[in-house]
Amino acid sequence: MSTTERTRALRRRMVVEARRATIEHGLHGFTIEQLCETVGVSRRTFFNHFASKDDAVLGIEQGATEELLAAYVDGSLVPADLDPLGSIVALAIEHVHVVGIDRADEALVRRVFEREPAMVAKFLAAAEVQLAAVGQAVRQRFGWTDPDDRRAQLVAEAAAGLLKVSAGEYFDDAFDETSGPTFDALLTENLRQLRAAITTTGQDHTA
């Protein structure tokens, strides 16, 4: 296992244990020190990856989004010839490859929100911040510098809708992970259907 892979695995253990502790004890029922002891890391290591206990529970890693978006802007992460919406979908797929996607872990998140409803608002606020950052990255990548140009925001919002629909299907209790499509394939197919819906005249129902 490479250093990068070990780091990702460590981050994932901290996130999973933070969520399990929240479900069992509540957000204020355990300390960062106790979490670190469970995972087997120091406080310093914890704060190298997460700014707070809340961030660990939500899986918000220090600097991870900034690094990913910087690579997206300079064209080193996804192909340079992709259109704006396609490029964000490719970015989302790369992000999934980095952090992983796990239906069991999503179930943990739902239980966290049931135990600590206030975390939902924090999650939504963090999602809004990330969406704005993606929009800014799209502006930089495609040179849409005019402050009145809303294309980047529109594209980012459309991509967020695609992700929401795709995640809703993938994490549905009725979804069969053994026979169903991968999340990458599902997201890509939903992008295709969105493009078809935008270009249809309304007469063709076979797109």
Coordinates of N, CA and C in Angstrom, one line a residue:
M1 N 0.8 -1.2 0.0 CA 0.0 0.0 0.0 C 0.9 1.2 0.0
S2 N 0.6 2.2 -0.9 CA 1.4 3.4 -1.0 C 1.1 4.3 0.2
T3 N 1.9 5.4 0.3 CA 1.7 6.4 1.4 C 0.4 7.1 1.2
T4 N 0.0 7.4 0.0 CA -1.3 8.0 -0.3 C -2.4 7.2 0.1
E5 N -2.3 5.9 -0.3 CA -3.4 5.0 0.1 C -3.5 4.8 1.6
R6 N -2.4 4.7 2.3 CA -2.4 4.6 3.7 C -3.1 5.9 4.4
T7 N -2.7 7.0 3.8 CA -3.3 8.3 4.3 C -4.8 8.3 4.1
R8 N -5.3 7.9 2.9 CA -6.7 7.8 2.7 C -7.4 6.8 3.6
A9 N -6.8 5.7 3.8 CA -7.4 4.7 4.7 C -7.5 5.2 6.2
L10 N -6.4 6.0 6.6 CA -6.4 6.5 7.9 C -7.5 7.6 8.1
R11 N -7.7 8.4 7.1 CA -8.7 9.4 7.1 C -10.1 8.8 7.2
R12 N -10.3 7.7 6.4 CA -11.5 7.0 6.4 C -11.8 6.4 7.7
R13 N -10.8 5.8 8.4 CA -11.0 5.2 9.7 C -11.5 6.3 10.7
M14 N -10.9 7.5 10.6 CA -11.2 8.6 11.6 C -12.7 9.0 11.3
V15 N -13.1 9.1 10.1 CA -14.4 9.5 9.7 C -15.4 8.5 10.2
V16 N -15.2 7.2 9.9 CA -16.1 6.1 10.3 C -16.2 6.1 11.8
E17 N -15.1 6.1 12.5 CA -15.2 6.0 14.0 C -15.8 7.3 14.6
A18 N -15.6 8.4 14.0 CA -16.3 9.7 14.5 C -17.8 9.5 14.3
R19 N -18.2 8.9 13.2 CA -19.7 8.7 13.0 C -20.2 7.7 13.9
R20 N -19.5 6.6 14.1 CA -20.0 5.6 15.1 C -20.1 6.1 16.5
A21 N -19.1 6.9 16.9 CA -19.1 7.5 18.2 C -20.3 8.4 18.4
T22 N -20.6 9.2 17.3 CA -21.7 10.1 17.4 C -23.0 9.4 17.5
I23 N -23.2 8.3 16.7 CA -24.4 7.5 16.8 C -24.6 7.0 18.2
E24 N -23.5 6.5 18.8 CA -23.6 5.8 20.1 C -23.7 6.8 21.3
H25 N -23.0 7.9 21.2 CA -22.8 8.7 22.4 C -23.4 10.2 22.1
G26 N -23.7 10.5 20.9 CA -24.0 11.9 20.6 C -22.8 12.7 20.3
L27 N -22.9 13.8 19.6 CA -21.7 14.6 19.2 C -20.9 15.0 20.4
H28 N -21.6 15.4 21.4 CA -20.9 15.9 22.6 C -20.6 14.8 23.7
G29 N -20.9 13.6 23.3 CA -20.6 12.5 24.2 C -19.3 11.8 24.1
F30 N -18.4 12.4 23.3 CA -17.1 11.9 23.2 C -16.1 13.0 22.8
T31 N -14.9 12.8 23.1 CA -13.9 13.9 22.9 C -13.0 13.5 21.7
I32 N -12.3 14.5 21.2 CA -11.3 14.2 20.1 C -10.2 13.2 20.6
E33 N -9.8 13.4 21.9 CA -8.8 12.5 22.4 C -9.3 11.1 22.4
Q34 N -10.6 10.9 22.8 CA -11.1 9.5 22.8 C -11.2 8.9 21.4
L35 N -11.5 9.8 20.4 CA -11.6 9.4 19.0 C -10.2 9.0 18.6
C36 N -9.2 9.8 18.9 CA -7.8 9.5 18.5 C -7.3 8.2 19.1
E37 N -7.7 8.0 20.4 CA -7.3 6.7 21.1 C -7.9 5.5 20.4
T38 N -9.1 5.6 19.9 CA -9.8 4.5 19.3 C -9.1 4.2 17.9
V39 N -8.8 5.3 17.2 CA -8.2 5.1 15.9 C -6.7 4.8 16.0
G40 N -6.1 5.2 17.1 CA -4.6 5.0 17.3 C -3.8 6.1 16.6
V41 N -4.2 7.4 16.7 CA -3.5 8.5 16.2 C -3.4 9.6 17.3
S42 N -2.5 10.5 17.0 CA -2.3 11.6 18.0 C -3.3 12.8 17.6
R43 N -3.4 13.7 18.6 CA -4.3 14.9 18.3 C -3.7 15.7 17.1
R44 N -2.3 15.7 17.1 CA -1.7 16.4 16.0 C -2.1 15.8 14.6
T45 N -2.0 14.5 14.6 CA -2.4 13.8 13.3 C -3.9 14.1 13.0
F46 N -4.7 14.1 14.0 CA -6.1 14.4 13.7 C -6.3 15.7 13.1
F47 N -5.7 16.8 13.7 CA -5.8 18.1 13.2 C -5.1 18.4 11.9
N48 N -4.2 17.5 11.5 CA -3.6 17.5 10.2 C -4.6 17.2 9.1
H49 N -5.7 16.5 9.5 CA -6.7 16.1 8.5 C -8.0 16.8 8.7
F50 N -8.4 17.1 9.9 CA -9.7 17.7 10.1 C -9.6 18.9 11.0
A51 N -10.4 19.9 10.7 CA -10.3 21.2 11.5 C -11.1 21.0 12.8
S52 N -12.0 20.1 12.9 CA -12.9 20.0 14.1 C -13.5 18.6 14.1
K53 N -14.1 18.3 15.3 CA -14.8 17.0 15.4 C -16.0 16.9 14.4
D54 N -16.7 18.1 14.3 CA -17.8 18.1 13.4 C -17.4 17.8 11.9
D55 N -16.2 18.3 11.5 CA -15.7 18.1 10.2 C -15.4 16.6 10.0
A56 N -14.8 16.0 11.0 CA -14.5 14.6 10.9 C -15.8 13.8 10.7
V57 N -16.9 14.1 11.5 CA -18.1 13.4 11.3 C -18.7 13.6 9.9
L58 N -18.6 14.8 9.4 CA -19.1 15.1 8.1 C -18.2 14.7 6.9
G59 N -16.9 14.3 7.3 CA -16.0 13.9 6.3 C -15.4 15.0 5.5
I60 N -15.3 16.2 6.1 CA -14.7 17.4 5.5 C -13.2 17.4 5.8
E61 N -12.4 17.1 4.9 CA -10.9 17.0 5.1 C -10.2 18.3 4.8
Q62 N -9.3 18.6 5.6 CA -8.5 19.9 5.4 C -7.8 19.9 4.1
G63 N -8.1 20.9 3.3 CA -7.4 21.2 2.0 C -7.7 20.2 0.9
A64 N -8.6 19.2 1.1 CA -8.8 18.2 0.1 C -9.5 18.8 -1.1
T65 N -10.5 19.6 -0.8 CA -11.3 20.2 -1.9 C -10.4 21.2 -2.7
E66 N -9.6 22.0 -2.0 CA -8.8 22.9 -2.7 C -7.8 22.3 -3.7
E67 N -7.2 21.2 -3.2 CA -6.2 20.4 -4.0 C -6.9 19.9 -5.3
L68 N -8.1 19.3 -5.1 CA -8.8 18.7 -6.2 C -9.2 19.7 -7.2
L69 N -9.7 20.9 -6.7 CA -10.2 21.9 -7.7 C -9.0 22.6 -8.4
A70 N -7.9 22.7 -7.7 CA -6.7 23.3 -8.4 C -6.3 22.4 -9.5
A71 N -6.3 21.1 -9.3 CA -5.9 20.2 -10.4 C -7.0 20.2 -11.5
Y72 N -8.2 20.4 -11.2 CA -9.3 20.5 -12.2 C -9.1 21.8 -13.0
V73 N -8.8 22.9 -12.4 CA -8.6 24.2 -13.1 C -7.5 24.1 -14.1
D74 N -6.3 23.5 -13.6 CA -5.1 23.5 -14.5 C -5.2 22.4 -15.5
G75 N -6.2 21.6 -15.5 CA -6.4 20.6 -16.6 C -5.7 19.3 -16.3
S76 N -5.1 19.1 -15.2 CA -4.3 17.9 -14.9 C -5.1 16.8 -14.3
L77 N -6.4 17.0 -14.0 CA -7.2 16.0 -13.3 C -8.2 15.4 -14.3
V78 N -8.9 16.2 -15.1 CA -9.8 15.7 -16.1 C -9.5 16.2 -17.5
P79 N -9.8 15.5 -18.6 CA -9.5 15.9 -19.9 C -9.8 17.3 -20.2
A80 N -8.9 18.0 -20.9 CA -9.1 19.4 -21.2 C -10.2 19.7 -22.3
D81 N -10.6 18.6 -23.0 CA -11.5 18.8 -24.1 C -13.0 18.6 -23.7
L82 N -13.2 18.4 -22.4 CA -14.6 18.2 -22.0 C -15.3 19.5 -21.9
D83 N -16.6 19.5 -22.2 CA -17.4 20.7 -22.0 C -17.6 21.0 -20.5
P84 N -18.1 22.1 -20.1 CA -18.2 22.5 -18.7 C -19.0 21.4 -17.8
L85 N -20.2 21.0 -18.3 CA -21.0 20.1 -17.4 C -20.3 18.7 -17.4
G86 N -19.8 18.3 -18.6 CA -19.1 17.0 -18.6 C -17.8 17.0 -17.7
S87 N -17.2 18.2 -17.7 CA -15.9 18.3 -16.9 C -16.2 18.2 -15.4
I88 N -17.4 18.7 -14.9 CA -17.7 18.6 -13.5 C -18.1 17.2 -13.2
V89 N -18.8 16.5 -14.1 CA -19.2 15.1 -13.8 C -17.9 14.3 -13.7
A90 N -16.9 14.6 -14.6 CA -15.7 13.8 -14.6 C -14.9 14.2 -13.3
L91 N -15.0 15.4 -12.8 CA -14.4 15.8 -11.5 C -15.1 15.0 -10.4
A92 N -16.4 14.9 -10.4 CA -17.1 14.2 -9.3 C -16.7 12.7 -9.3
I93 N -16.5 12.1 -10.5 CA -16.1 10.7 -10.6 C -14.7 10.5 -10.0
E94 N -13.8 11.5 -10.3 CA -12.4 11.4 -9.8 C -12.5 11.6 -8.3
H95 N -13.4 12.4 -7.8 CA -13.5 12.6 -6.3 C -13.9 11.3 -5.7
V96 N -14.9 10.6 -6.3 CA -15.4 9.3 -5.8 C -14.2 8.3 -5.8
H97 N -13.4 8.3 -6.8 CA -12.3 7.4 -6.8 C -11.3 7.7 -5.7
V98 N -11.2 8.9 -5.3 CA -10.2 9.3 -4.2 C -10.8 8.9 -2.9
V99 N -12.0 9.3 -2.6 CA -12.6 9.2 -1.2 C -13.3 7.9 -1.1
G100 N -13.7 7.3 -2.2 CA -14.5 6.1 -2.2 C -16.0 6.4 -2.0
I101 N -16.8 5.4 -2.2 CA -18.3 5.5 -2.0 C -18.8 4.2 -1.4
D102 N -19.5 4.3 -0.3 CA -19.8 3.1 0.4 C -21.2 3.2 0.9
R103 N -22.1 2.3 0.5 CA -23.5 2.4 0.9 C -23.7 2.2 2.4
A104 N -22.8 1.3 3.0 CA -22.8 1.1 4.5 C -22.5 2.4 5.2
D105 N -21.5 3.1 4.7 CA -21.1 4.4 5.3 C -22.2 5.4 5.2
E106 N -22.9 5.4 4.0 CA -24.0 6.4 3.9 C -25.1 6.1 4.9
A107 N -25.3 4.8 5.2 CA -26.3 4.5 6.2 C -25.9 5.0 7.6
L108 N -24.5 5.0 7.8 CA -24.0 5.6 9.1 C -24.4 7.1 9.1
V109 N -24.2 7.8 8.0 CA -24.5 9.2 7.9 C -26.0 9.5 8.2
R110 N -26.9 8.7 7.7 CA -28.3 8.8 8.0 C -28.6 8.7 9.5
R111 N -27.9 7.7 10.1 CA -28.1 7.5 11.6 C -27.5 8.7 12.4
V112 N -26.4 9.3 11.9 CA -25.8 10.5 12.5 C -26.8 11.6 12.5
F113 N -27.5 11.8 11.4 CA -28.5 12.9 11.2 C -29.7 12.6 12.1
E114 N -30.1 11.3 12.3 CA -31.2 11.0 13.2 C -30.8 11.3 14.6
R115 N -29.6 11.0 15.0 CA -29.1 11.3 16.4 C -28.9 12.7 16.6
E116 N -28.3 13.4 15.6 CA -27.9 14.8 15.8 C -28.5 15.6 14.6
P117 N -29.8 16.0 14.6 CA -30.4 16.7 13.5 C -29.7 18.0 13.2
A118 N -29.1 18.6 14.1 CA -28.4 19.9 13.8 C -27.3 19.7 12.8
M119 N -26.8 18.5 12.7 CA -25.7 18.2 11.8 C -26.2 18.4 10.3
V120 N -27.5 18.2 10.1 CA -28.0 18.3 8.7 C -27.7 19.7 8.2
A121 N -28.0 20.8 9.0 CA -27.8 22.1 8.6 C -26.3 22.4 8.4
K122 N -25.4 21.8 9.2 CA -24.0 22.0 9.0 C -23.6 21.3 7.7
F123 N -24.2 20.2 7.4 CA -23.8 19.5 6.1 C -24.3 20.3 4.9
L124 N -25.5 20.8 5.0 CA -26.0 21.6 3.9 C -25.2 22.9 3.7
A125 N -24.8 23.5 4.8 CA -24.0 24.7 4.7 C -22.6 24.4 4.0
A126 N -22.0 23.3 4.4 CA -20.7 22.8 3.8 C -20.9 22.5 2.3
A127 N -22.1 22.0 2.0 CA -22.3 21.6 0.6 C -22.5 22.9 -0.2
E128 N -23.1 24.0 0.3 CA -23.2 25.2 -0.4 C -21.8 25.9 -0.6
V129 N -21.0 25.8 0.4 CA -19.6 26.3 0.3 C -18.9 25.6 -0.8
Q130 N -19.0 24.3 -0.9 CA -18.3 23.5 -1.9 C -18.9 23.8 -3.3
L131 N -20.2 23.9 -3.4 CA -20.8 24.3 -4.6 C -20.3 25.6 -5.2
A132 N -20.2 26.6 -4.3 CA -19.6 27.9 -4.7 C -18.2 27.7 -5.2
A133 N -17.4 26.9 -4.5 CA -16.0 26.7 -4.9 C -15.9 26.0 -6.2
V134 N -16.8 25.1 -6.5 CA -16.9 24.4 -7.8 C -17.2 25.4 -8.9
G135 N -18.2 26.3 -8.6 CA -18.5 27.3 -9.6 C -17.4 28.2 -9.9
Q136 N -16.6 28.6 -8.9 CA -15.4 29.5 -9.1 C -14.4 28.7 -9.9
A137 N -14.2 27.4 -9.6 CA -13.2 26.7 -10.4 C -13.6 26.6 -11.9
V138 N -14.9 26.4 -12.1 CA -15.4 26.4 -13.5 C -15.1 27.7 -14.2
R139 N -15.3 28.8 -13.5 CA -15.0 30.2 -14.1 C -13.6 30.2 -14.5
Q140 N -12.7 29.8 -13.6 CA -11.3 29.9 -13.9 C -10.9 28.9 -15.0
R141 N -11.4 27.7 -15.0 CA -11.1 26.8 -16.1 C -11.5 27.2 -17.5
F142 N -12.6 27.9 -17.5 CA -13.2 28.2 -18.9 C -13.1 29.7 -19.1
G143 N -12.4 30.5 -18.3 CA -12.2 31.9 -18.5 C -13.4 32.8 -18.5
W144 N -14.4 32.4 -17.7 CA -15.6 33.2 -17.6 C -15.5 34.2 -16.5
T145 N -14.8 35.2 -16.7 CA -14.4 36.2 -15.7 C -15.4 37.3 -15.5
D146 N -16.3 37.5 -16.4 CA -17.3 38.6 -16.3 C -18.1 38.3 -15.1
P147 N -18.2 39.2 -14.1 CA -19.0 38.9 -12.9 C -20.5 38.8 -13.2
D148 N -21.0 39.3 -14.3 CA -22.4 39.1 -14.7 C -22.6 37.8 -15.4
D149 N -21.6 37.0 -15.7 CA -21.7 35.8 -16.4 C -22.1 34.7 -15.5
R150 N -23.3 34.2 -15.6 CA -23.8 33.2 -14.7 C -23.7 31.7 -15.1
R151 N -23.0 31.5 -16.2 CA -22.8 30.2 -16.8 C -22.2 29.2 -15.8
A152 N -21.2 29.6 -15.1 CA -20.5 28.7 -14.2 C -21.4 28.3 -13.1
Q153 N -22.2 29.2 -12.5 CA -23.1 28.9 -11.5 C -24.2 27.9 -12.0
L154 N -24.7 28.2 -13.2 CA -25.8 27.4 -13.8 C -25.2 25.9 -14.0
V155 N -24.0 25.8 -14.5 CA -23.4 24.5 -14.7 C -23.2 23.8 -13.4
A156 N -22.7 24.5 -12.4 CA -22.4 23.9 -11.1 C -23.7 23.4 -10.5
E157 N -24.8 24.2 -10.6 CA -26.1 23.8 -10.0 C -26.6 22.6 -10.7
A158 N -26.5 22.6 -12.1 CA -27.0 21.4 -12.9 C -26.2 20.1 -12.5
A159 N -24.9 20.3 -12.3 CA -24.1 19.1 -11.9 C -24.5 18.6 -10.5
A160 N -24.8 19.6 -9.6 CA -25.3 19.2 -8.2 C -26.6 18.4 -8.3
G161 N -27.5 18.9 -9.2 CA -28.7 18.1 -9.4 C -28.5 16.7 -9.9
L162 N -27.6 16.6 -10.8 CA -27.2 15.2 -11.3 C -26.7 14.3 -10.2
L163 N -25.9 14.9 -9.4 CA -25.3 14.1 -8.3 C -26.4 13.7 -7.3
K164 N -27.3 14.7 -7.0 CA -28.4 14.4 -6.0 C -29.3 13.3 -6.5
V165 N -29.7 13.3 -7.8 CA -30.5 12.3 -8.4 C -29.8 10.9 -8.4
S166 N -28.5 10.9 -8.8 CA -27.7 9.7 -8.9 C -27.5 9.1 -7.5
A167 N -27.2 10.0 -6.5 CA -27.0 9.5 -5.2 C -28.3 8.9 -4.6
G168 N -29.4 9.6 -4.9 CA -30.7 9.1 -4.4 C -31.0 7.7 -4.9
E169 N -30.7 7.4 -6.1 CA -30.9 6.1 -6.7 C -29.9 5.1 -6.1
Y170 N -28.7 5.5 -6.1 CA -27.6 4.5 -5.7 C -27.8 4.1 -4.2
F171 N -28.2 5.1 -3.3 CA -28.3 4.8 -1.9 C -29.7 4.4 -1.5
D172 N -30.6 4.3 -2.4 CA -31.9 3.8 -2.1 C -31.8 2.4 -1.5
D173 N -32.7 2.1 -0.5 CA -32.6 0.8 0.1 C -33.0 -0.3 -0.9
A174 N -33.7 0.0 -1.9 CA -34.1 -1.0 -2.9 C -33.0 -1.3 -4.0
F175 N -32.0 -0.5 -4.0 CA -30.9 -0.6 -5.0 C -30.1 -1.9 -4.7
D176 N -29.9 -2.7 -5.8 CA -29.1 -3.9 -5.6 C -27.7 -3.6 -6.1
E177 N -26.8 -3.5 -5.2 CA -25.4 -3.2 -5.5 C -24.7 -4.2 -6.3
T178 N -25.2 -5.5 -6.2 CA -24.5 -6.6 -6.9 C -24.9 -6.6 -8.4
S179 N -26.1 -6.2 -8.7 CA -26.5 -6.3 -10.1 C -26.7 -4.9 -10.7
G180 N -26.8 -3.9 -9.9 CA -27.0 -2.5 -10.4 C -25.7 -1.9 -11.0
P181 N -25.8 -0.7 -11.6 CA -24.7 -0.1 -12.2 C -23.8 0.5 -11.1
T182 N -22.5 0.7 -11.4 CA -21.7 1.4 -10.4 C -22.1 2.9 -10.3
F183 N -21.7 3.6 -9.3 CA -22.1 5.0 -9.2 C -21.5 5.8 -10.4
D184 N -20.3 5.5 -10.9 CA -19.8 6.2 -12.0 C -20.7 6.0 -13.2
A185 N -21.1 4.8 -13.5 CA -22.0 4.5 -14.6 C -23.3 5.1 -14.5
L186 N -23.9 5.1 -13.3 CA -25.2 5.8 -13.0 C -25.1 7.3 -13.3
L187 N -24.1 7.9 -12.8 CA -23.9 9.3 -13.0 C -23.7 9.7 -14.4
T188 N -22.9 8.9 -15.1 CA -22.7 9.1 -16.6 C -24.0 8.9 -17.4
E189 N -24.8 7.9 -17.0 CA -26.0 7.7 -17.7 C -27.0 8.8 -17.5
N190 N -27.0 9.3 -16.2 CA -27.9 10.4 -15.9 C -27.5 11.7 -16.6
L191 N -26.2 11.9 -16.9 CA -25.7 13.0 -17.7 C -26.2 12.9 -19.1
R192 N -26.2 11.7 -19.6 CA -26.7 11.4 -21.0 C -28.2 11.8 -21.1
Q193 N -28.9 11.3 -20.1 CA -30.4 11.6 -20.1 C -30.7 13.0 -20.0
L194 N -29.9 13.7 -19.2 CA -30.1 15.2 -19.0 C -29.9 15.9 -20.3
R195 N -28.8 15.5 -21.0 CA -28.5 16.2 -22.3 C -29.6 15.9 -23.3
A196 N -30.1 14.6 -23.3 CA -31.2 14.3 -24.2 C -32.5 15.1 -23.9
A197 N -32.7 15.2 -22.6 CA -33.9 16.0 -22.2 C -33.8 17.4 -22.6
I198 N -32.7 18.0 -22.5 CA -32.5 19.4 -22.9 C -32.7 19.7 -24.3
T199 N -32.2 18.7 -25.2 CA -32.3 18.9 -26.6 C -33.5 18.3 -27.3
T200 N -34.4 17.6 -26.5 CA -35.6 17.0 -27.2 C -36.6 18.0 -27.4
T201 N -37.5 17.8 -28.4 CA -38.6 18.7 -28.8 C -39.8 18.4 -28.0
G202 N -39.8 17.3 -27.2 CA -40.9 16.9 -26.4 C -41.7 15.8 -27.1
Q203 N -41.4 15.5 -28.4 CA -42.1 14.5 -29.1 C -41.5 13.2 -29.0
D204 N -40.1 13.1 -28.8 CA -39.4 11.9 -28.8 C -39.3 11.4 -27.4
H205 N -40.0 10.3 -27.1 CA -40.0 9.7 -25.7 C -39.0 8.6 -25.5
T206 N -38.2 8.3 -26.5 CA -37.3 7.2 -26.5 C -35.8 7.5 -26.2
A207 N -35.5 8.8 -25.9 CA -34.2 9.3 -25.7 C -33.6 8.6 -24.5

